[in-house]
Amino acid sequence: MAAVKEGSSVARLVGGRGDRALVRLLPLREAAGGDDFDGRKNAYIKTGKEVNKSAACKYLYTSPKKIWKFNVFLVQAATSLEKLKVLCKEDEENMNPSVLIKLYTQAILDMTYFEENKLVDEDFPEDTSLQKVKELITVLSEPEVVVKESNLHPKHSDILGTELLECLYWRRGALLYMYCHTVTAREEWQSAKRDVLKKVKSVSLMESVTC
Protein backbone atom coordinates (compact mmCIF):
# COMPACT_ATOMS: atom_id res chain seq x y z
CA MET A 1 0.00 0.00 0.00
CA ALA A 2 2.89 2.34 0.85
CA ALA A 3 4.54 1.59 -2.50
CA VAL A 4 1.34 2.48 -4.34
CA LYS A 5 1.06 5.79 -2.51
CA GLU A 6 4.74 6.52 -3.14
CA GLY A 7 4.43 5.95 -6.88
CA SER A 8 1.26 8.01 -7.13
CA SER A 9 2.79 10.92 -5.20
CA VAL A 10 5.95 11.04 -7.32
CA ALA A 11 3.92 10.76 -10.54
CA ARG A 12 1.97 13.89 -9.61
CA LEU A 13 5.13 15.71 -8.52
CA VAL A 14 7.17 14.85 -11.61
CA GLY A 15 4.17 15.17 -13.93
CA GLY A 16 3.62 18.77 -12.87
CA ARG A 17 7.23 19.68 -13.46
CA GLY A 18 7.18 17.86 -16.78
CA ASP A 19 4.21 19.97 -17.89
CA ARG A 20 6.12 23.15 -17.00
CA ALA A 21 9.14 21.88 -18.89
CA LEU A 22 6.95 21.34 -21.97
CA VAL A 23 5.82 24.96 -21.73
CA ARG A 24 9.46 26.01 -21.54
CA LEU A 25 10.15 23.93 -24.62
CA LEU A 26 7.70 25.84 -26.85
CA PRO A 27 9.89 28.89 -27.62
CA LEU A 28 12.91 26.61 -28.06
CA ARG A 29 10.90 24.62 -30.56
CA GLU A 30 10.33 27.80 -32.58
CA ALA A 31 14.07 28.49 -32.52
CA ALA A 32 14.66 24.95 -33.78
CA GLY A 33 12.49 25.37 -36.85
CA GLY A 34 8.85 25.64 -35.79
CA ASP A 35 6.62 23.20 -37.68
CA ASP A 36 9.62 21.45 -39.18
CA PHE A 37 10.62 20.47 -35.65
CA ASP A 38 7.73 17.98 -35.42
CA GLY A 39 8.77 16.29 -38.63
CA ARG A 40 12.30 15.90 -37.38
CA LYS A 41 11.06 14.61 -34.03
CA ASN A 42 8.84 12.00 -35.70
CA ALA A 43 11.70 10.89 -37.91
CA TYR A 44 13.85 10.59 -34.81
CA ILE A 45 11.24 8.41 -33.08
CA LYS A 46 10.76 6.17 -36.14
CA THR A 47 14.47 5.57 -36.68
CA GLY A 48 15.07 5.01 -33.00
CA LYS A 49 18.25 7.06 -33.13
CA GLU A 50 19.56 8.10 -29.77
CA VAL A 51 22.71 9.86 -28.65
CA ASN A 52 24.75 7.92 -26.10
CA LYS A 53 23.67 9.30 -22.73
CA SER A 54 27.11 9.04 -21.14
CA ALA A 55 28.73 10.86 -24.04
CA ALA A 56 26.04 13.55 -23.96
CA CYS A 57 27.06 14.45 -20.43
CA LYS A 58 30.69 14.99 -21.47
CA TYR A 59 30.18 17.19 -24.55
CA LEU A 60 32.18 20.40 -24.46
CA TYR A 61 30.84 23.75 -25.58
CA THR A 62 32.19 23.62 -29.10
CA SER A 63 29.00 24.01 -31.12
CA PRO A 64 29.93 24.27 -34.81
CA LYS A 65 27.95 26.41 -37.26
CA LYS A 66 25.12 27.43 -34.94
CA ILE A 67 24.29 23.91 -33.74
CA TRP A 68 21.48 25.37 -31.61
CA LYS A 69 19.43 26.05 -34.76
CA PHE A 70 18.55 22.38 -34.70
CA ASN A 71 19.86 20.01 -32.11
CA VAL A 72 19.05 16.34 -31.57
CA PHE A 73 19.12 17.00 -27.83
CA LEU A 74 16.06 19.21 -28.13
CA VAL A 75 14.22 16.44 -29.98
CA GLN A 76 15.19 13.98 -27.26
CA ALA A 77 13.91 16.39 -24.61
CA ALA A 78 10.52 16.71 -26.32
CA THR A 79 10.24 12.95 -26.76
CA SER A 80 11.17 12.27 -23.12
CA LEU A 81 8.69 14.83 -21.77
CA GLU A 82 5.84 13.46 -23.88
CA LYS A 83 6.66 9.93 -22.73
CA LEU A 84 6.79 11.16 -19.14
CA LYS A 85 3.36 12.75 -19.49
CA VAL A 86 1.87 9.46 -20.68
CA LEU A 87 3.55 7.38 -17.97
CA CYS A 88 2.44 9.72 -15.19
CA LYS A 89 -1.18 9.40 -16.25
CA GLU A 90 -1.64 5.83 -17.38
CA ASP A 91 -0.24 3.87 -14.43
CA GLU A 92 0.91 6.28 -11.79
CA GLU A 93 0.23 3.95 -8.87
CA ASN A 94 2.44 1.12 -10.13
CA MET A 95 5.15 3.12 -11.88
CA ASN A 96 8.66 2.98 -10.42
CA PRO A 97 9.36 6.52 -9.11
CA SER A 98 13.01 6.27 -10.11
CA VAL A 99 12.04 5.72 -13.77
CA LEU A 100 9.93 8.88 -13.81
CA ILE A 101 12.55 11.05 -12.14
CA LYS A 102 15.35 9.78 -14.39
CA LEU A 103 13.26 10.41 -17.49
CA TYR A 104 12.52 13.94 -16.31
CA THR A 105 16.21 14.49 -15.51
CA GLN A 106 17.34 13.38 -18.95
CA ALA A 107 14.79 15.72 -20.56
CA ILE A 108 16.13 18.61 -18.49
CA LEU A 109 19.72 17.78 -19.43
CA ASP A 110 18.87 17.63 -23.13
CA MET A 111 16.74 20.78 -23.17
CA THR A 112 19.21 22.94 -21.25
CA TYR A 113 22.08 21.70 -23.40
CA PHE A 114 20.30 23.24 -26.37
CA GLU A 115 19.92 26.54 -24.49
CA GLU A 116 23.52 26.53 -23.29
CA ASN A 117 24.86 26.05 -26.82
CA LYS A 118 22.73 29.00 -27.95
CA LEU A 119 24.27 31.17 -25.24
CA VAL A 120 27.79 30.11 -26.22
CA ASP A 121 27.16 30.71 -29.93
CA GLU A 122 25.92 34.20 -29.06
CA ASP A 123 28.98 34.84 -26.82
CA PHE A 124 26.82 35.34 -23.71
CA PRO A 125 25.02 38.62 -24.56
CA GLU A 126 25.85 41.31 -22.01
CA ASP A 127 22.29 42.44 -21.33
CA THR A 128 20.62 39.04 -20.82
CA SER A 129 23.19 36.29 -20.21
CA LEU A 130 23.60 36.65 -16.44
CA GLN A 131 19.88 36.16 -15.81
CA LYS A 132 19.79 33.29 -18.31
CA VAL A 133 22.73 31.53 -16.63
CA LYS A 134 21.03 31.83 -13.22
CA GLU A 135 17.82 30.45 -14.74
CA LEU A 136 19.59 27.46 -16.33
CA ILE A 137 21.43 26.62 -13.12
CA THR A 138 18.08 26.63 -11.30
CA VAL A 139 16.55 24.34 -13.94
CA LEU A 140 19.55 21.99 -13.74
CA SER A 141 18.96 21.77 -9.98
CA GLU A 142 15.29 20.77 -10.40
CA PRO A 143 15.86 16.98 -10.48
CA GLU A 144 17.55 17.11 -7.07
CA VAL A 145 14.71 19.27 -5.74
CA VAL A 146 12.24 16.65 -6.97
CA VAL A 147 14.14 13.87 -5.19
CA LYS A 148 14.24 15.91 -1.98
CA GLU A 149 10.53 16.74 -2.12
CA SER A 150 9.59 13.14 -2.85
CA ASN A 151 11.27 11.98 0.40
CA LEU A 152 12.24 8.71 -1.28
CA HIS A 153 15.90 8.45 -0.32
CA PRO A 154 18.29 10.44 1.90
CA LYS A 155 20.95 10.29 -0.85
CA HIS A 156 20.11 11.71 -4.27
CA SER A 157 22.38 9.18 -5.98
CA ASP A 158 20.17 6.35 -4.67
CA ILE A 159 17.35 7.32 -7.02
CA LEU A 160 19.00 9.48 -9.71
CA GLY A 161 22.02 7.26 -10.11
CA THR A 162 25.63 8.39 -9.84
CA GLU A 163 26.04 9.13 -13.55
CA LEU A 164 23.04 11.46 -13.86
CA LEU A 165 23.87 13.20 -10.59
CA GLU A 166 27.48 13.80 -11.66
CA CYS A 167 26.23 15.05 -15.01
CA LEU A 168 24.02 17.64 -13.31
CA TYR A 169 26.97 18.83 -11.20
CA TRP A 170 29.29 18.93 -14.21
CA ARG A 171 26.84 20.83 -16.40
CA ARG A 172 26.20 23.52 -13.79
CA GLY A 173 29.92 23.96 -13.22
CA ALA A 174 30.76 24.02 -16.94
CA LEU A 175 28.07 26.61 -17.66
CA LEU A 176 29.27 28.89 -14.86
CA TYR A 177 32.88 28.49 -15.96
CA MET A 178 32.09 29.35 -19.59
CA TYR A 179 30.09 32.39 -18.55
CA CYS A 180 32.84 33.73 -16.27
CA HIS A 181 35.53 33.00 -18.87
CA THR A 182 33.60 34.82 -21.62
CA VAL A 183 32.73 37.83 -19.47
CA THR A 184 36.31 38.16 -18.16
CA ALA A 185 37.75 37.95 -21.68
CA ARG A 186 35.27 40.57 -22.91
CA GLU A 187 36.11 42.94 -20.03
CA GLU A 188 39.84 42.52 -20.68
CA TRP A 189 39.30 43.27 -24.37
CA GLN A 190 37.22 46.34 -23.58
CA SER A 191 39.84 47.55 -21.11
CA ALA A 192 42.60 47.11 -23.69
CA LYS A 193 40.46 48.92 -26.25
CA ARG A 194 39.98 51.87 -23.86
CA ASP A 195 43.74 52.06 -23.26
CA VAL A 196 44.40 52.16 -27.00
CA LEU A 197 41.80 54.90 -27.49
CA LYS A 198 43.37 56.95 -24.69
CA LYS A 199 46.80 56.64 -26.31
CA VAL A 200 45.43 57.62 -29.72
CA LYS A 201 43.63 60.59 -28.22
CA SER A 202 46.75 61.63 -26.34
CA VAL A 203 48.86 61.45 -29.49
CA SER A 204 46.24 63.45 -31.43
CA LEU A 205 46.24 66.19 -28.79
CA MET A 206 50.03 66.41 -28.80
CA GLU A 207 50.08 66.71 -32.59
CA SER A 208 47.45 69.45 -32.54
CA VAL A 209 49.43 71.41 -29.93
CA THR A 210 52.63 71.05 -31.97
CA CYS A 211 50.90 72.30 -35.07
PDB file of N, CA and C in Angstrom, residues 61-108:
ATOM      1  N   TYR A  61      31.555  22.688 -24.896  1.00  0.00           N
ATOM      2  CA  TYR A  61      30.840  23.750 -25.581  1.00  0.00           C
ATOM      3  C   TYR A  61      31.599  24.160 -26.839  1.00  0.00           C
ATOM      4  N   THR A  62      31.560  23.326 -27.820  1.00  0.00           N
ATOM      5  CA  THR A  62      32.185  23.618 -29.103  1.00  0.00           C
ATOM      6  C   THR A  62      31.149  23.386 -30.189  1.00  0.00           C
ATOM      7  N   SER A  63      30.120  24.216 -30.204  1.00  0.00           N
ATOM      8  CA  SER A  63      28.999  24.011 -31.121  1.00  0.00           C
ATOM      9  C   SER A  63      29.317  24.607 -32.487  1.00  0.00           C
ATOM     10  N   PRO A  64      29.559  23.767 -33.495  1.00  0.00           N
ATOM     11  CA  PRO A  64      29.932  24.269 -34.812  1.00  0.00           C
ATOM     12  C   PRO A  64      28.735  24.767 -35.603  1.00  0.00           C
ATOM     13  N   LYS A  65      28.943  25.902 -36.317  1.00  0.00           N
ATOM     14  CA  LYS A  65      27.945  26.410 -37.260  1.00  0.00           C
ATOM     15  C   LYS A  65      26.538  26.497 -36.669  1.00  0.00           C
ATOM     16  N   LYS A  66      26.438  27.182 -35.541  1.00  0.00           N
ATOM     17  CA  LYS A  66      25.122  27.425 -34.944  1.00  0.00           C
ATOM     18  C   LYS A  66      24.347  26.135 -34.707  1.00  0.00           C
ATOM     19  N   ILE A  67      24.937  25.209 -33.978  1.00  0.00           N
ATOM     20  CA  ILE A  67      24.295  23.907 -33.739  1.00  0.00           C
ATOM     21  C   ILE A  67      22.943  24.075 -33.056  1.00  0.00           C
ATOM     22  N   TRP A  68      22.748  25.184 -32.331  1.00  0.00           N
ATOM     23  CA  TRP A  68      21.483  25.366 -31.610  1.00  0.00           C
ATOM     24  C   TRP A  68      20.294  25.561 -32.544  1.00  0.00           C
ATOM     25  N   LYS A  69      20.548  25.871 -33.840  1.00  0.00           N
ATOM     26  CA  LYS A  69      19.433  26.045 -34.762  1.00  0.00           C
ATOM     27  C   LYS A  69      18.602  24.770 -34.864  1.00  0.00           C
ATOM     28  N   PHE A  70      19.266  23.641 -34.850  1.00  0.00           N
ATOM     29  CA  PHE A  70      18.551  22.377 -34.702  1.00  0.00           C
ATOM     30  C   PHE A  70      19.464  21.409 -33.981  1.00  0.00           C
ATOM     31  N   ASN A  71      19.012  20.853 -32.926  1.00  0.00           N
ATOM     32  CA  ASN A  71      19.857  20.007 -32.106  1.00  0.00           C
ATOM     33  C   ASN A  71      19.087  18.753 -31.713  1.00  0.00           C
ATOM     34  N   VAL A  72      19.706  17.612 -31.910  1.00  0.00           N
ATOM     35  CA  VAL A  72      19.054  16.339 -31.572  1.00  0.00           C
ATOM     36  C   VAL A  72      18.691  16.272 -30.098  1.00  0.00           C
ATOM     37  N   PHE A  73      19.416  17.014 -29.260  1.00  0.00           N
ATOM     38  CA  PHE A  73      19.118  17.005 -27.828  1.00  0.00           C
ATOM     39  C   PHE A  73      17.751  17.609 -27.542  1.00  0.00           C
ATOM     40  N   LEU A  74      17.376  18.599 -28.315  1.00  0.00           N
ATOM     41  CA  LEU A  74      16.058  19.208 -28.129  1.00  0.00           C
ATOM     42  C   LEU A  74      14.957  18.239 -28.526  1.00  0.00           C
ATOM     43  N   VAL A  75      15.188  17.470 -29.558  1.00  0.00           N
ATOM     44  CA  VAL A  75      14.225  16.445 -29.980  1.00  0.00           C
ATOM     45  C   VAL A  75      14.088  15.387 -28.897  1.00  0.00           C
ATOM     46  N   GLN A  76      15.219  14.976 -28.333  1.00  0.00           N
ATOM     47  CA  GLN A  76      15.185  13.977 -27.259  1.00  0.00           C
ATOM     48  C   GLN A  76      14.425  14.507 -26.048  1.00  0.00           C
ATOM     49  N   ALA A  77      14.609  15.793 -25.741  1.00  0.00           N
ATOM     50  CA  ALA A  77      13.909  16.388 -24.605  1.00  0.00           C
ATOM     51  C   ALA A  77      12.401  16.333 -24.820  1.00  0.00           C
ATOM     52  N   ALA A  78      11.950  16.723 -26.011  1.00  0.00           N
ATOM     53  CA  ALA A  78      10.517  16.711 -26.320  1.00  0.00           C
ATOM     54  C   ALA A  78       9.957  15.301 -26.236  1.00  0.00           C
ATOM     55  N   THR A  79      10.692  14.341 -26.777  1.00  0.00           N
ATOM     56  CA  THR A  79      10.241  12.946 -26.759  1.00  0.00           C
ATOM     57  C   THR A  79      10.146  12.414 -25.333  1.00  0.00           C
ATOM     58  N   SER A  80      11.156  12.729 -24.517  1.00  0.00           N
ATOM     59  CA  SER A  80      11.166  12.268 -23.121  1.00  0.00           C
ATOM     60  C   SER A  80      10.021  12.866 -22.324  1.00  0.00           C
ATOM     61  N   LEU A  81       9.756  14.157 -22.522  1.00  0.00           N
ATOM     62  CA  LEU A  81       8.687  14.825 -21.774  1.00  0.00           C
ATOM     63  C   LEU A  81       7.311  14.314 -22.162  1.00  0.00           C
ATOM     64  N   GLU A  82       7.125  14.021 -23.441  1.00  0.00           N
ATOM     65  CA  GLU A  82       5.842  13.459 -23.877  1.00  0.00           C
ATOM     66  C   GLU A  82       5.645  12.047 -23.330  1.00  0.00           C
ATOM     67  N   LYS A  83       6.724  11.282 -23.306  1.00  0.00           N
ATOM     68  CA  LYS A  83       6.658   9.935 -22.732  1.00  0.00           C
ATOM     69  C   LYS A  83       6.372  10.005 -21.240  1.00  0.00           C
ATOM     70  N   LEU A  84       7.011  10.965 -20.572  1.00  0.00           N
ATOM     71  CA  LEU A  84       6.793  11.158 -19.141  1.00  0.00           C
ATOM     72  C   LEU A  84       5.337  11.494 -18.850  1.00  0.00           C
ATOM     73  N   LYS A  85       4.757  12.343 -19.677  1.00  0.00           N
ATOM     74  CA  LYS A  85       3.360  12.747 -19.488  1.00  0.00           C
ATOM     75  C   LYS A  85       2.432  11.542 -19.573  1.00  0.00           C
ATOM     76  N   VAL A  86       2.694  10.666 -20.519  1.00  0.00           N
ATOM     77  CA  VAL A  86       1.873   9.458 -20.684  1.00  0.00           C
ATOM     78  C   VAL A  86       2.037   8.525 -19.491  1.00  0.00           C
ATOM     79  N   LEU A  87       3.276   8.296 -19.080  1.00  0.00           N
ATOM     80  CA  LEU A  87       3.552   7.376 -17.967  1.00  0.00           C
ATOM     81  C   LEU A  87       2.935   7.860 -16.666  1.00  0.00           C
ATOM     82  N   CYS A  88       2.980   9.170 -16.439  1.00  0.00           N
ATOM     83  CA  CYS A  88       2.444   9.722 -15.192  1.00  0.00           C
ATOM     84  C   CYS A  88       0.925   9.593 -15.102  1.00  0.00           C
ATOM     85  N   LYS A  89       0.277   9.470 -16.244  1.00  0.00           N
ATOM     86  CA  LYS A  89      -1.185   9.401 -16.246  1.00  0.00           C
ATOM     87  C   LYS A  89      -1.726   7.977 -16.342  1.00  0.00           C
ATOM     88  N   GLU A  90      -1.036   7.132 -17.085  1.00  0.00           N
ATOM     89  CA  GLU A  90      -1.637   5.830 -17.381  1.00  0.00           C
ATOM     90  C   GLU A  90      -1.511   4.804 -16.260  1.00  0.00           C
ATOM     91  N   ASP A  91      -0.419   4.892 -15.469  1.00  0.00           N
ATOM     92  CA  ASP A  91      -0.240   3.872 -14.430  1.00  0.00           C
ATOM     93  C   ASP A  91       0.566   4.448 -13.278  1.00  0.00           C
ATOM     94  N   GLU A  92       0.120   5.565 -12.778  1.00  0.00           N
ATOM     95  CA  GLU A  92       0.909   6.281 -11.788  1.00  0.00           C
ATOM     96  C   GLU A  92       1.084   5.513 -10.478  1.00  0.00           C
ATOM     97  N   GLU A  93       0.140   4.658 -10.144  1.00  0.00           N
ATOM     98  CA  GLU A  93       0.232   3.947  -8.871  1.00  0.00           C
ATOM     99  C   GLU A  93       1.273   2.828  -8.891  1.00  0.00           C
ATOM    100  N   ASN A  94       1.510   2.244 -10.057  1.00  0.00           N
ATOM    101  CA  ASN A  94       2.443   1.125 -10.134  1.00  0.00           C
ATOM    102  C   ASN A  94       3.780   1.479 -10.788  1.00  0.00           C
ATOM    103  N   MET A  95       3.926   2.709 -11.212  1.00  0.00           N
ATOM    104  CA  MET A  95       5.146   3.120 -11.885  1.00  0.00           C
ATOM    105  C   MET A  95       6.283   3.285 -10.879  1.00  0.00           C
ATOM    106  N   ASN A  96       7.472   2.818 -11.254  1.00  0.00           N
ATOM    107  CA  ASN A  96       8.662   2.977 -10.422  1.00  0.00           C
ATOM    108  C   ASN A  96       9.035   4.460 -10.381  1.00  0.00           C
ATOM    109  N   PRO A  97       9.048   5.085  -9.204  1.00  0.00           N
ATOM    110  CA  PRO A  97       9.356   6.518  -9.106  1.00  0.00           C
ATOM    111  C   PRO A  97      10.703   6.885  -9.716  1.00  0.00           C
ATOM    112  N   SER A  98      11.680   5.995  -9.578  1.00  0.00           N
ATOM    113  CA  SER A  98      13.008   6.266 -10.114  1.00  0.00           C
ATOM    114  C   SER A  98      12.981   6.429 -11.631  1.00  0.00           C
ATOM    115  N   VAL A  99      12.152   5.639 -12.307  1.00  0.00           N
ATOM    116  CA  VAL A  99      12.036   5.718 -13.771  1.00  0.00           C
ATOM    117  C   VAL A  99      11.519   7.092 -14.187  1.00  0.00           C
ATOM    118  N   LEU A 100      10.511   7.583 -13.485  1.00  0.00           N
ATOM    119  CA  LEU A 100       9.927   8.881 -13.814  1.00  0.00           C
ATOM    120  C   LEU A 100      10.926  10.006 -13.589  1.00  0.00           C
ATOM    121  N   ILE A 101      11.607   9.979 -12.459  1.00  0.00           N
ATOM    122  CA  ILE A 101      12.553  11.049 -12.135  1.00  0.00           C
ATOM    123  C   ILE A 101      13.746  11.045 -13.082  1.00  0.00           C
ATOM    124  N   LYS A 102      14.221   9.860 -13.446  1.00  0.00           N
ATOM    125  CA  LYS A 102      15.348   9.776 -14.386  1.00  0.00           C
ATOM    126  C   LYS A 102      14.951  10.270 -15.772  1.00  0.00           C
ATOM    127  N   LEU A 103      13.738   9.959 -16.191  1.00  0.00           N
ATOM    128  CA  LEU A 103      13.259  10.409 -17.493  1.00  0.00           C
ATOM    129  C   LEU A 103      13.148  11.929 -17.517  1.00  0.00           C
ATOM    130  N   TYR A 104      12.626  12.484 -16.437  1.00  0.00           N
ATOM    131  CA  TYR A 104      12.524  13.941 -16.307  1.00  0.00           C
ATOM    132  C   TYR A 104      13.914  14.579 -16.310  1.00  0.00           C
ATOM    133  N   THR A 105      14.839  13.963 -15.591  1.00  0.00           N
ATOM    134  CA  THR A 105      16.208  14.486 -15.505  1.00  0.00           C
ATOM    135  C   THR A 105      16.882  14.511 -16.870  1.00  0.00           C
ATOM    136  N   GLN A 106      16.730  13.423 -17.633  1.00  0.00           N
ATOM    137  CA  GLN A 106      17.344  13.381 -18.954  1.00  0.00           C
ATOM    138  C   GLN A 106      16.743  14.441 -19.880  1.00  0.00           C
ATOM    139  N   ALA A 107      15.438  14.676 -19.752  1.00  0.00           N
ATOM    140  CA  ALA A 107      14.788  15.718 -20.559  1.00  0.00           C
ATOM    141  C   ALA A 107      15.359  17.093 -20.214  1.00  0.00           C
ATOM    142  N   ILE A 108      15.560  17.337 -18.935  1.00  0.00           N
ATOM    143  CA  ILE A 108      16.130  18.614 -18.486  1.00  0.00           C
ATOM    144  C   ILE A 108      17.554  18.782 -19.010  1.00  0.00           C
TER     145      ILE A 108
END
